[in-house]
Short mmCIF file of C-alpha atoms and ligand atoms in Angstrom, two decimals:
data_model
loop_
_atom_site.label_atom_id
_atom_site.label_comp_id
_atom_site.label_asym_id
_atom_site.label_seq_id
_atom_site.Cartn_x
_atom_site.Cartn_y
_atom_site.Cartn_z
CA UNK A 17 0.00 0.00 0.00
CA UNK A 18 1.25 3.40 -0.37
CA UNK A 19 1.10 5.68 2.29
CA UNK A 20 -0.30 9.53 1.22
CA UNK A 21 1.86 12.61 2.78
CA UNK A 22 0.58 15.93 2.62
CA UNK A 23 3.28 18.41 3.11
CA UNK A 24 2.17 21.88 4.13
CA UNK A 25 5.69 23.93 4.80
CA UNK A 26 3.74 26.88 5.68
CA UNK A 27 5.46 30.12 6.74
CA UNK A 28 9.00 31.48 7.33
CA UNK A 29 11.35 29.14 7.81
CA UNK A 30 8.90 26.67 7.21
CA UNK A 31 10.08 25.57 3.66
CA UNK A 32 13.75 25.59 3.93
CA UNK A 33 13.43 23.23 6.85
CA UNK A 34 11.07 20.78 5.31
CA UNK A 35 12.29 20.64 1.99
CA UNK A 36 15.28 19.00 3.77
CA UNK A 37 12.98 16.26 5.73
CA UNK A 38 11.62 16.32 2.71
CA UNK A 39 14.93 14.86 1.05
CA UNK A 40 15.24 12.91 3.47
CA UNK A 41 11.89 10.86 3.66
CA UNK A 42 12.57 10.46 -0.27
CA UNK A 43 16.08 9.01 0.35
CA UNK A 44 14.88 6.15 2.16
CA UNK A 45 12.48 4.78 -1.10
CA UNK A 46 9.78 3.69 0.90
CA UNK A 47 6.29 3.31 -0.78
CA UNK A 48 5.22 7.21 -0.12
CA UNK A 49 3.50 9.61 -2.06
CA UNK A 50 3.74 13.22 -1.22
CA UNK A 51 1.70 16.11 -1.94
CA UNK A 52 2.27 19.68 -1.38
CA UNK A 53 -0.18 22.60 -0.23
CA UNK A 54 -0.02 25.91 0.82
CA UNK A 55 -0.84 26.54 4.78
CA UNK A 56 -1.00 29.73 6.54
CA UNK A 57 0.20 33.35 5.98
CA UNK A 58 1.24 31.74 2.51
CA UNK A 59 -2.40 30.19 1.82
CA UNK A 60 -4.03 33.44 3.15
CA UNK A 61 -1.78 35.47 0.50
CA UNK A 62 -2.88 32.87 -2.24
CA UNK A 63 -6.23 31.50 -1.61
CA UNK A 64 -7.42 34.01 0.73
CA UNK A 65 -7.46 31.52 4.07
CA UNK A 66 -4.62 30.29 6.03
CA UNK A 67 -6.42 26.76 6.05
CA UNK A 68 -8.08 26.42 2.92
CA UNK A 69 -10.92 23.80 1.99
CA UNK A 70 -8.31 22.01 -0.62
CA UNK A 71 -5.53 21.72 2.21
CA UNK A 72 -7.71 20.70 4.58
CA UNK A 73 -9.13 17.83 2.22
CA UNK A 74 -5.71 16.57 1.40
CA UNK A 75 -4.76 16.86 4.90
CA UNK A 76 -7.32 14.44 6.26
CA UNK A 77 -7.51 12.02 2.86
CA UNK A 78 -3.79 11.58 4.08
CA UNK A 79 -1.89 8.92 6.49
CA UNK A 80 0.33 11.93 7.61
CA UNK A 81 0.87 15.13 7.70
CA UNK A 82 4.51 16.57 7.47
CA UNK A 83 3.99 20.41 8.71
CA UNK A 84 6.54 23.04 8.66
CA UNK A 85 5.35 26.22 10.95
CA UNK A 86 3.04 29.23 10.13
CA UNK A 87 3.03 32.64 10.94
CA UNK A 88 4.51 36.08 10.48
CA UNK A 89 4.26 39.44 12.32
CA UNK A 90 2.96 40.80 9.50
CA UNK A 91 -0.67 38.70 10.01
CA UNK A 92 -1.03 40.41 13.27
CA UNK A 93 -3.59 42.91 12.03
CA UNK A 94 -5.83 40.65 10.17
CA UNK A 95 -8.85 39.38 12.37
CA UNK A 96 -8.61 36.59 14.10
CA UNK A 97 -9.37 33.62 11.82
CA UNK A 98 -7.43 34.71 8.80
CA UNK A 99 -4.41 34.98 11.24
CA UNK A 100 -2.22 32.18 10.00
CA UNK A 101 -1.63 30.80 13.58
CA UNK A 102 -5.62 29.67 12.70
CA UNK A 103 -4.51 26.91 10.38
CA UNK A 104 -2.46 24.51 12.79
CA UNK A 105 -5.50 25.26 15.10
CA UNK A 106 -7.86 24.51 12.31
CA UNK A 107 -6.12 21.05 11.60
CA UNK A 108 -5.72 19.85 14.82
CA UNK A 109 -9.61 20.65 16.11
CA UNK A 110 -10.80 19.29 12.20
CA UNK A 111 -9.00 15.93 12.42
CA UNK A 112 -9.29 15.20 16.25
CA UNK A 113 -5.27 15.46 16.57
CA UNK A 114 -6.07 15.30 20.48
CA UNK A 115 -2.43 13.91 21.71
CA UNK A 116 0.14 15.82 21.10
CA UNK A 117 3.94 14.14 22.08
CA UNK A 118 6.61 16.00 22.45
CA UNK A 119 10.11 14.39 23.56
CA UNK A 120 13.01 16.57 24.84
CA UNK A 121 15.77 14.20 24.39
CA UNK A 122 19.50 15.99 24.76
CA UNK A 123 22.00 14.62 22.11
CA UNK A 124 25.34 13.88 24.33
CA UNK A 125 27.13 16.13 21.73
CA UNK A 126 24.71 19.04 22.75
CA UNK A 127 25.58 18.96 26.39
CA UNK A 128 27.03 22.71 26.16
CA UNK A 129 24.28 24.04 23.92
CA UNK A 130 22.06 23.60 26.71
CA UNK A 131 21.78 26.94 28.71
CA UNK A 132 21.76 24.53 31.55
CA UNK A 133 24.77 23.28 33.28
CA UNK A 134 25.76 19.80 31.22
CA UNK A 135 25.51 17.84 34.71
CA UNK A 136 22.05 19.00 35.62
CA UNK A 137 20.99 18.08 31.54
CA UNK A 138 23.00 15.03 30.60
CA UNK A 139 21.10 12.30 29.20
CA UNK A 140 18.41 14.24 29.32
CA UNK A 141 15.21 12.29 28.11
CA UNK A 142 11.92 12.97 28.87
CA UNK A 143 8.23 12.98 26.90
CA UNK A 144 5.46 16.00 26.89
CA UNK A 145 1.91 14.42 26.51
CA UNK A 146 0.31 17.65 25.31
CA UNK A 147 -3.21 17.78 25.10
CA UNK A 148 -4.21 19.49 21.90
CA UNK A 149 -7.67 19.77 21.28
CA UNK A 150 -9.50 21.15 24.15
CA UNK A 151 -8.66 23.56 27.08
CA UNK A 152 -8.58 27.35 27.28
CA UNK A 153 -7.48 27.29 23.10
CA UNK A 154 -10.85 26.28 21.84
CA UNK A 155 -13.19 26.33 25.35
CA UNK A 156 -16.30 29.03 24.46
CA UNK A 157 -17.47 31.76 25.31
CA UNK A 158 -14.54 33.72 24.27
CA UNK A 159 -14.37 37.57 23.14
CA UNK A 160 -14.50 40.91 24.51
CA UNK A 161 -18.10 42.34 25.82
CA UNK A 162 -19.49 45.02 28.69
CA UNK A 163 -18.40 43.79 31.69
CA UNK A 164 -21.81 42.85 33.40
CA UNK A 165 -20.54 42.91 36.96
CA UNK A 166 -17.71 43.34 39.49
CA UNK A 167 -15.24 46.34 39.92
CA UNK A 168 -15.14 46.83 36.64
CA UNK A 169 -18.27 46.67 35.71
CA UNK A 170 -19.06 48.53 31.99
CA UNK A 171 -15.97 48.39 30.93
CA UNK A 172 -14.99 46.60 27.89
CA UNK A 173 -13.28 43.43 28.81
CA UNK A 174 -11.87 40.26 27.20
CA UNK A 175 -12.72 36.57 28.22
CA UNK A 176 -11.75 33.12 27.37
CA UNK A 177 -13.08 29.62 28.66
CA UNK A 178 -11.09 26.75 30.56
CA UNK A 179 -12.46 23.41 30.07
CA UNK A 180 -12.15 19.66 29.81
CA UNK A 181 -14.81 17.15 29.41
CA UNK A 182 -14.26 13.81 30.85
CA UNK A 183 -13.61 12.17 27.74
CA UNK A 184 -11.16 14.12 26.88
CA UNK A 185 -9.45 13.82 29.83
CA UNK A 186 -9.50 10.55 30.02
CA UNK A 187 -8.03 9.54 26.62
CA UNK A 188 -5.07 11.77 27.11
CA UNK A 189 -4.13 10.37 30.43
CA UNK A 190 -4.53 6.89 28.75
CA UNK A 191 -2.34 7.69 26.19
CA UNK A 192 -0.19 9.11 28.56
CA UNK A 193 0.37 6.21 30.96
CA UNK A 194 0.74 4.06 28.19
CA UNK A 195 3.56 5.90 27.08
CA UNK A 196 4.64 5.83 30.88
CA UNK A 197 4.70 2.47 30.78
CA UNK A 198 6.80 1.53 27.58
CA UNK A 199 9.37 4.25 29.55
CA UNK A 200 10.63 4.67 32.76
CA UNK A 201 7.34 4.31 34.59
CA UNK A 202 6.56 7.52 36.03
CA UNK A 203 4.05 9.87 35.04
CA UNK A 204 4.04 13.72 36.33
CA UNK A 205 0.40 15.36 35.73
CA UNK A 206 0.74 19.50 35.44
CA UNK A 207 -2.46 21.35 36.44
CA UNK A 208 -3.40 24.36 38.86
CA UNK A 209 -5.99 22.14 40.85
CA UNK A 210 -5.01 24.70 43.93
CA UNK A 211 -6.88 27.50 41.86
CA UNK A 212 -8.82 26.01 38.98
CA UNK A 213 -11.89 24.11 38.82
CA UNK A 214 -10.60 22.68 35.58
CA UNK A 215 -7.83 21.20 36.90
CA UNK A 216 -9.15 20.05 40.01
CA UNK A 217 -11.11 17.68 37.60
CA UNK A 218 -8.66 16.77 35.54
CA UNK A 219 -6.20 15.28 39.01
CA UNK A 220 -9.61 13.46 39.61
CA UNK A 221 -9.92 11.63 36.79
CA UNK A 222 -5.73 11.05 36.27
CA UNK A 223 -5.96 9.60 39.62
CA UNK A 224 -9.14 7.48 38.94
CA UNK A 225 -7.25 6.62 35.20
CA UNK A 226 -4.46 5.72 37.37
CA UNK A 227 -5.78 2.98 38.47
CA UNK A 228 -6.05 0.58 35.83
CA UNK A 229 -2.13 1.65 35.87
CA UNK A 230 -1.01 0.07 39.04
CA UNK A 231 2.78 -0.20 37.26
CA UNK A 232 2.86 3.28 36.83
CA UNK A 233 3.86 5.48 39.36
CA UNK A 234 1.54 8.93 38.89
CA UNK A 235 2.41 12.07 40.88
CA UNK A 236 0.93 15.52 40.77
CA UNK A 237 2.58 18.86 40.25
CA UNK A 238 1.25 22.48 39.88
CA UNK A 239 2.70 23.96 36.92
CA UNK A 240 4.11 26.83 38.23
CA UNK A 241 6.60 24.58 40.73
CA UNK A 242 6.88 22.51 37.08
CA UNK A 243 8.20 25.32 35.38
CA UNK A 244 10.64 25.93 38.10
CA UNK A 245 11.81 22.21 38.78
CA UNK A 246 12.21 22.00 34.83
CA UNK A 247 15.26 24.03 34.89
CA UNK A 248 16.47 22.91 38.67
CA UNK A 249 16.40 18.80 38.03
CA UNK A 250 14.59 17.76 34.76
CA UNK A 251 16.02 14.30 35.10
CA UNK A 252 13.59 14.00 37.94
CA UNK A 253 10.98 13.79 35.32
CA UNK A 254 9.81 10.62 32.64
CA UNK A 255 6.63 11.79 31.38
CA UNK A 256 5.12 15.17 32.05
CA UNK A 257 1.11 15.01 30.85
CA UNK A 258 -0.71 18.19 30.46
CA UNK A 259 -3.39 20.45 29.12
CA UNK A 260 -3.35 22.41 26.05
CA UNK A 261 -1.74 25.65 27.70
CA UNK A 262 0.42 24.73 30.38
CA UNK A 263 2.02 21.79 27.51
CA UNK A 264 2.37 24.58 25.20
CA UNK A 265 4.64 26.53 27.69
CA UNK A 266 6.71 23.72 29.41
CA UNK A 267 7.14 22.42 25.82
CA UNK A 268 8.89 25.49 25.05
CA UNK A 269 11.05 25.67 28.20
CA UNK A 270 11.66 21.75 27.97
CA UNK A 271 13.10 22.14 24.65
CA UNK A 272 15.59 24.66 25.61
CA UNK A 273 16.93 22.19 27.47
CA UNK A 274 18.32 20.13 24.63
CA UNK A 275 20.30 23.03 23.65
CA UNK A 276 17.87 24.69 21.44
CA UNK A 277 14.17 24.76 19.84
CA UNK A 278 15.60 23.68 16.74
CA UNK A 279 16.26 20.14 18.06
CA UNK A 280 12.86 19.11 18.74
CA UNK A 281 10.35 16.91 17.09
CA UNK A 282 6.26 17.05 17.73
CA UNK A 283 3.57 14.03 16.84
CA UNK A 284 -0.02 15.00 16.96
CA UNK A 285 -2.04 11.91 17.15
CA UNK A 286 -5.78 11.48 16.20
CA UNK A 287 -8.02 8.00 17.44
CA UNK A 288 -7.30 6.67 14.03
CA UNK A 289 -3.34 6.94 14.48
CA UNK A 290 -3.22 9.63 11.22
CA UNK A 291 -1.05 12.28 12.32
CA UNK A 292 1.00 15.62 12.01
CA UNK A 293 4.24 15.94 12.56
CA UNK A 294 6.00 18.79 13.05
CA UNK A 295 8.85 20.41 14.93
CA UNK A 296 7.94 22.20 18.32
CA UNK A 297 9.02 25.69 17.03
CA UNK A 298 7.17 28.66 14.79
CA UNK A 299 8.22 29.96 12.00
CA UNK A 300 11.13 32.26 12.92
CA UNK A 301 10.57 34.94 10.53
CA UNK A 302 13.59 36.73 12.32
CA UNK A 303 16.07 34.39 10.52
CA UNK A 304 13.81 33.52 7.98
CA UNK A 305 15.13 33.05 4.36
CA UNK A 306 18.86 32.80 5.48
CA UNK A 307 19.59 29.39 4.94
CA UNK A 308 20.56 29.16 8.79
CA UNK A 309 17.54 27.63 10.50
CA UNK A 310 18.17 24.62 11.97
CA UNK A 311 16.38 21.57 10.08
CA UNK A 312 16.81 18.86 12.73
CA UNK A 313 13.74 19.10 14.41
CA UNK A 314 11.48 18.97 11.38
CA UNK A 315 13.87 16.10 10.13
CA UNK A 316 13.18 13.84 13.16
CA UNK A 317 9.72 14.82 13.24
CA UNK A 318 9.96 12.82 9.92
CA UNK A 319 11.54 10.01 11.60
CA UNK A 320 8.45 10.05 14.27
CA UNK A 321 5.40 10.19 11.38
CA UNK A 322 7.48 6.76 10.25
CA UNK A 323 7.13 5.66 13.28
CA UNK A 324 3.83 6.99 14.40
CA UNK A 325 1.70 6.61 11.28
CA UNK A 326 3.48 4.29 8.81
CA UNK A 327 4.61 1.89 11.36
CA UNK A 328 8.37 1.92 9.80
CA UNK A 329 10.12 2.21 12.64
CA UNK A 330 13.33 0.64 11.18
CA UNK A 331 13.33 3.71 8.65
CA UNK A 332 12.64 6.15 11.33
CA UNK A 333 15.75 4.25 13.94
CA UNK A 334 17.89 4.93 10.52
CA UNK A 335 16.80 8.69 11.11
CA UNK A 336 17.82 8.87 14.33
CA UNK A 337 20.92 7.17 13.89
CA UNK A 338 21.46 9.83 11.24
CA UNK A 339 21.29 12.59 13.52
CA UNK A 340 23.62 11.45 15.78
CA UNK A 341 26.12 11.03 13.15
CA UNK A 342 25.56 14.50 11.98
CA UNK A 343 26.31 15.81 15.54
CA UNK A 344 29.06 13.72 16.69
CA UNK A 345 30.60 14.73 13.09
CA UNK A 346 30.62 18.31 14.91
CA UNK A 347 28.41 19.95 12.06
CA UNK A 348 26.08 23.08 13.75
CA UNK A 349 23.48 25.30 12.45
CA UNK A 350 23.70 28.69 14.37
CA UNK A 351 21.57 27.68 16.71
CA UNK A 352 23.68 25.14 18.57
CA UNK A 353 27.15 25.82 17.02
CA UNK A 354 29.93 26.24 19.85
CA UNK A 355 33.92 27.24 19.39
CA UNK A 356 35.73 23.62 18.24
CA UNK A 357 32.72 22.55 16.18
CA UNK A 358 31.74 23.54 12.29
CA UNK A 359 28.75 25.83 11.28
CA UNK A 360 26.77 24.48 8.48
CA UNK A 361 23.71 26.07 6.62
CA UNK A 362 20.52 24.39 7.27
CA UNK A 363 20.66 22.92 3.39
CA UNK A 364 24.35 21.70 4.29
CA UNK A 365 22.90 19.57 7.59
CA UNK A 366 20.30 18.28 5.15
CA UNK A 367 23.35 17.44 2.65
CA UNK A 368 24.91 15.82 6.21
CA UNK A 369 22.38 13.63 7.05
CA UNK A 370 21.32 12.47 3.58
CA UNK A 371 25.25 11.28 3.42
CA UNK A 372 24.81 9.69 6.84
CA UNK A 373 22.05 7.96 5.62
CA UNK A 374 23.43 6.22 3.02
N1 NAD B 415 3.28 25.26 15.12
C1 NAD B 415 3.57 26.43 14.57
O1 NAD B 415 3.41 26.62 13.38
C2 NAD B 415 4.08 27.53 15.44
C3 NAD B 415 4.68 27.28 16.68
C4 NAD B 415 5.16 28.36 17.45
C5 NAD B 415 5.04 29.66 16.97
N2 NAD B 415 4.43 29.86 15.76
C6 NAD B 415 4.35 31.21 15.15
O2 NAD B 415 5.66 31.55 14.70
C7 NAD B 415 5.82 32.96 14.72
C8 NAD B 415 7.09 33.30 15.48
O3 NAD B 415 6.90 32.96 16.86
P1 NAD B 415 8.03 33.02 17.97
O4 NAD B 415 9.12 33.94 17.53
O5 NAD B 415 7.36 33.24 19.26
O6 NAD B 415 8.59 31.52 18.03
P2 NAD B 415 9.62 30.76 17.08
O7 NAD B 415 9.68 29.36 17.58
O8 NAD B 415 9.27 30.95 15.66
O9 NAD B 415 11.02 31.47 17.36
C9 NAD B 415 11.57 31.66 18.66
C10 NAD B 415 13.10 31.83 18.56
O10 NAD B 415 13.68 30.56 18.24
C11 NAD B 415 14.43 30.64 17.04
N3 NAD B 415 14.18 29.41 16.28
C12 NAD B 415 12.98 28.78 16.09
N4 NAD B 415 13.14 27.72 15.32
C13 NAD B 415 14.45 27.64 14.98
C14 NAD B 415 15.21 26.74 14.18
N5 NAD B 415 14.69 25.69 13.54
N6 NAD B 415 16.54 26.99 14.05
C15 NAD B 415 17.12 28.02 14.69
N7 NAD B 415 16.44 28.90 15.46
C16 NAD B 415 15.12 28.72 15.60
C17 NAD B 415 13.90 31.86 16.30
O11 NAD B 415 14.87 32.39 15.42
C18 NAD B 415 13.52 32.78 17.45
O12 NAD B 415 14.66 33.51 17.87
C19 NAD B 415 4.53 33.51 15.35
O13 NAD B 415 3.69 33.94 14.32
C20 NAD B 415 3.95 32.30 16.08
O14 NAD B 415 2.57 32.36 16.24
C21 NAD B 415 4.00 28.83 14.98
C1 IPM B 416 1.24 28.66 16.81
C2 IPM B 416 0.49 28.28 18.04
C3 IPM B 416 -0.99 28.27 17.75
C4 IPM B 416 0.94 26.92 18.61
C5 IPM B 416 0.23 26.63 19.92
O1 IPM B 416 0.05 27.52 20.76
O2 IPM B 416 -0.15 25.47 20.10
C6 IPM B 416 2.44 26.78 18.89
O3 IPM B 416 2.89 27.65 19.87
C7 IPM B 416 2.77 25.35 19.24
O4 IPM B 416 3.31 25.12 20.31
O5 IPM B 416 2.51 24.46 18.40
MG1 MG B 417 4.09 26.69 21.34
#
């Protein structure tokens, strides 16, 4: 059978970096057939929506999704659903992409990249179970109205909704503690249950989850001490599992860790196991262009849609293995380059781990 890719690069950087997972995927002759479409700020300069009906068809009539990152300061003004930042939104609510996994795994060669100290980071490896689909980013009402009461009461003011059904709590945390399991067996869940309704629900149904998990050992941590023991001992951690916001912001701070944003990988995971892959980062229009982003993360988000939705998880070890060859060759984009090692563009680490590859 061959397995269907849609490949949306998207914005800014978005097409330097995954025209080189691009070359990659097609180095490995497997039976795949991709197809390109325009996604944000680029759609919504061509078709006139950042996730238009065509995209959107391909995207779901597809096994995967390779996605490259959208947006651009210069969207800013347009209302809110035009704004390109709409499209990954669109996708992930439109196809049910519900779990979203995001490793932060620190390459031994990378040790110094991190703006940690390498003793507190080494051997760094640790999984994000984002939840993707509900929470504050899609929960309604939302907008901005006449205040109707307290102090400020008549003024204009803006609003947003927190909230999680039960389902949808539940089939995170089972994905979760699954993942927990094939790991180290430890599973952190990151709420505010000492302030939030929400997330006083959600520790109430991980703990009641938790126990068909009696090999997993589940723990509970607000996410502002999270944030903080991230950066003091993130070795304490195995798998972190999380709503919507919160993952998006540890996510971030997690991937720092490995030395830069550049380095990590992203799986979004529907019910049906079709999925979008892309790296954790935007679209960096500050170094957009230049031929210096760093392609690695988009490249092993390659090697996880293998793995994820294609079930070739030989092809997607050979990935890996790439990657590490890459790095303990010394080659660095900007991002994680150090004295002693060599700078490459990001078409030059493509050129790297094509040759690794073969
Ligand atoms: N999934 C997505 O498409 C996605 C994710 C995050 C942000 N965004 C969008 O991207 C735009 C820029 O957002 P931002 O600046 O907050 O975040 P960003 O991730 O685009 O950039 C943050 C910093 O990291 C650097 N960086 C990011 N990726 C890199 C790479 N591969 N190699 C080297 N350096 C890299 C950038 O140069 C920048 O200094 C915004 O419009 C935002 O909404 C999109
Ligand atoms: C671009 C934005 C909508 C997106 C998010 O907030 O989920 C991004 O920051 C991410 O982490 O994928
Ligand atoms: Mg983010």
């Amino acid at each position: 059978m061959t397995y269907k890719i849609a490949v949306l690069p998207g914005d800014g950087i978005g097409k330097e970096i995954v025209d080189q997972a691009v070359r990659v995927l097609t180095a490995l002759k497997l039976d795949i057939a991709l197809e390109e479409a325009p996604v944000g700020g680029a759609a919504y300069d061509q078709l006139g929506h950042p996730l238009p009906p065509s995209t959107l068809e391909l995207a779901k009539n597809s096994n995967a999704i390779l996605f490259g990152a959208v947006g651009d300061w210069k969207y800013d003004s347009l209302p809110r659903e035009h704004r390109p930042e709409q499209a990954i939104l669109g996708l992930r609510k439109n196809m049910g992409l519900f779990a979203n996994l995001r490793p932060a795994i620190l390459y031994p060669q990378l040790a110094n990249a991190s703006s940690l100290k390498p003793e507190v980071v080494s051997g760094l490896d640790i999984l994000i179970v984002r939840e993707l689909t509900g929470d504050i980013y899609f929960g309604t009402p939302r907008g901005v109205r006449t205040a109707e009461d307290g102090a400020f009461k008549g003024e204009q003011e803006g609003f947003d909704t927190m909230r999680y059904a039960e389902t949808e709590v539940r089939r995170i945390a089972r994905i979760a503690f699954e993942a927990a399991r094939k790991r180290n067996g430890k599973l952190c869940s990151v709420d505010k249950a000492n302030v939030l309704e929400t997330s006083q629900f959600w520790r109430d149904i991980m703990i009641d989850v938790s126990k068909q998990y009696p090999d997993v050992a589940l723990t509970h941590m607000y996410v502002d001490n999270a944030a903080m023991q991230l950066v003091r001992a993130p070795k304490e951690f195995d798998v972190i599992v999380t709503g919507n916001l919160f993952g998006d912001i540890l996510s971030d701070e997690a991937a720092m860790l490995t030395g830069s944003i550049g380095m990590l990988p992203s799986a979004s995971l529907n019910a049906s196991n079709q999925g979008l892959y892309e790296p954790s980062h935007g679209s960096a229009p500050d170094i957009a262009g230049k031929n210096i982003a760093n392609p690695l993360a988009t490249i092993l988000s390659a090697a996880m849609l293998l793995r994820y939705s294609l079930n070739e998880s030989a092809a997607a070890d050979k990935i890996e293995e790439a990657v590490r060859q890459v790095l303990a060759q010394g080659l660095r984009t900007a991002d994680i380059y150090e004295e002693g090692t060599e700078k490459v563009s990001t078409s030059q680490m493509g050129d790297a781990v094509l040759k690794a590859l073969s």
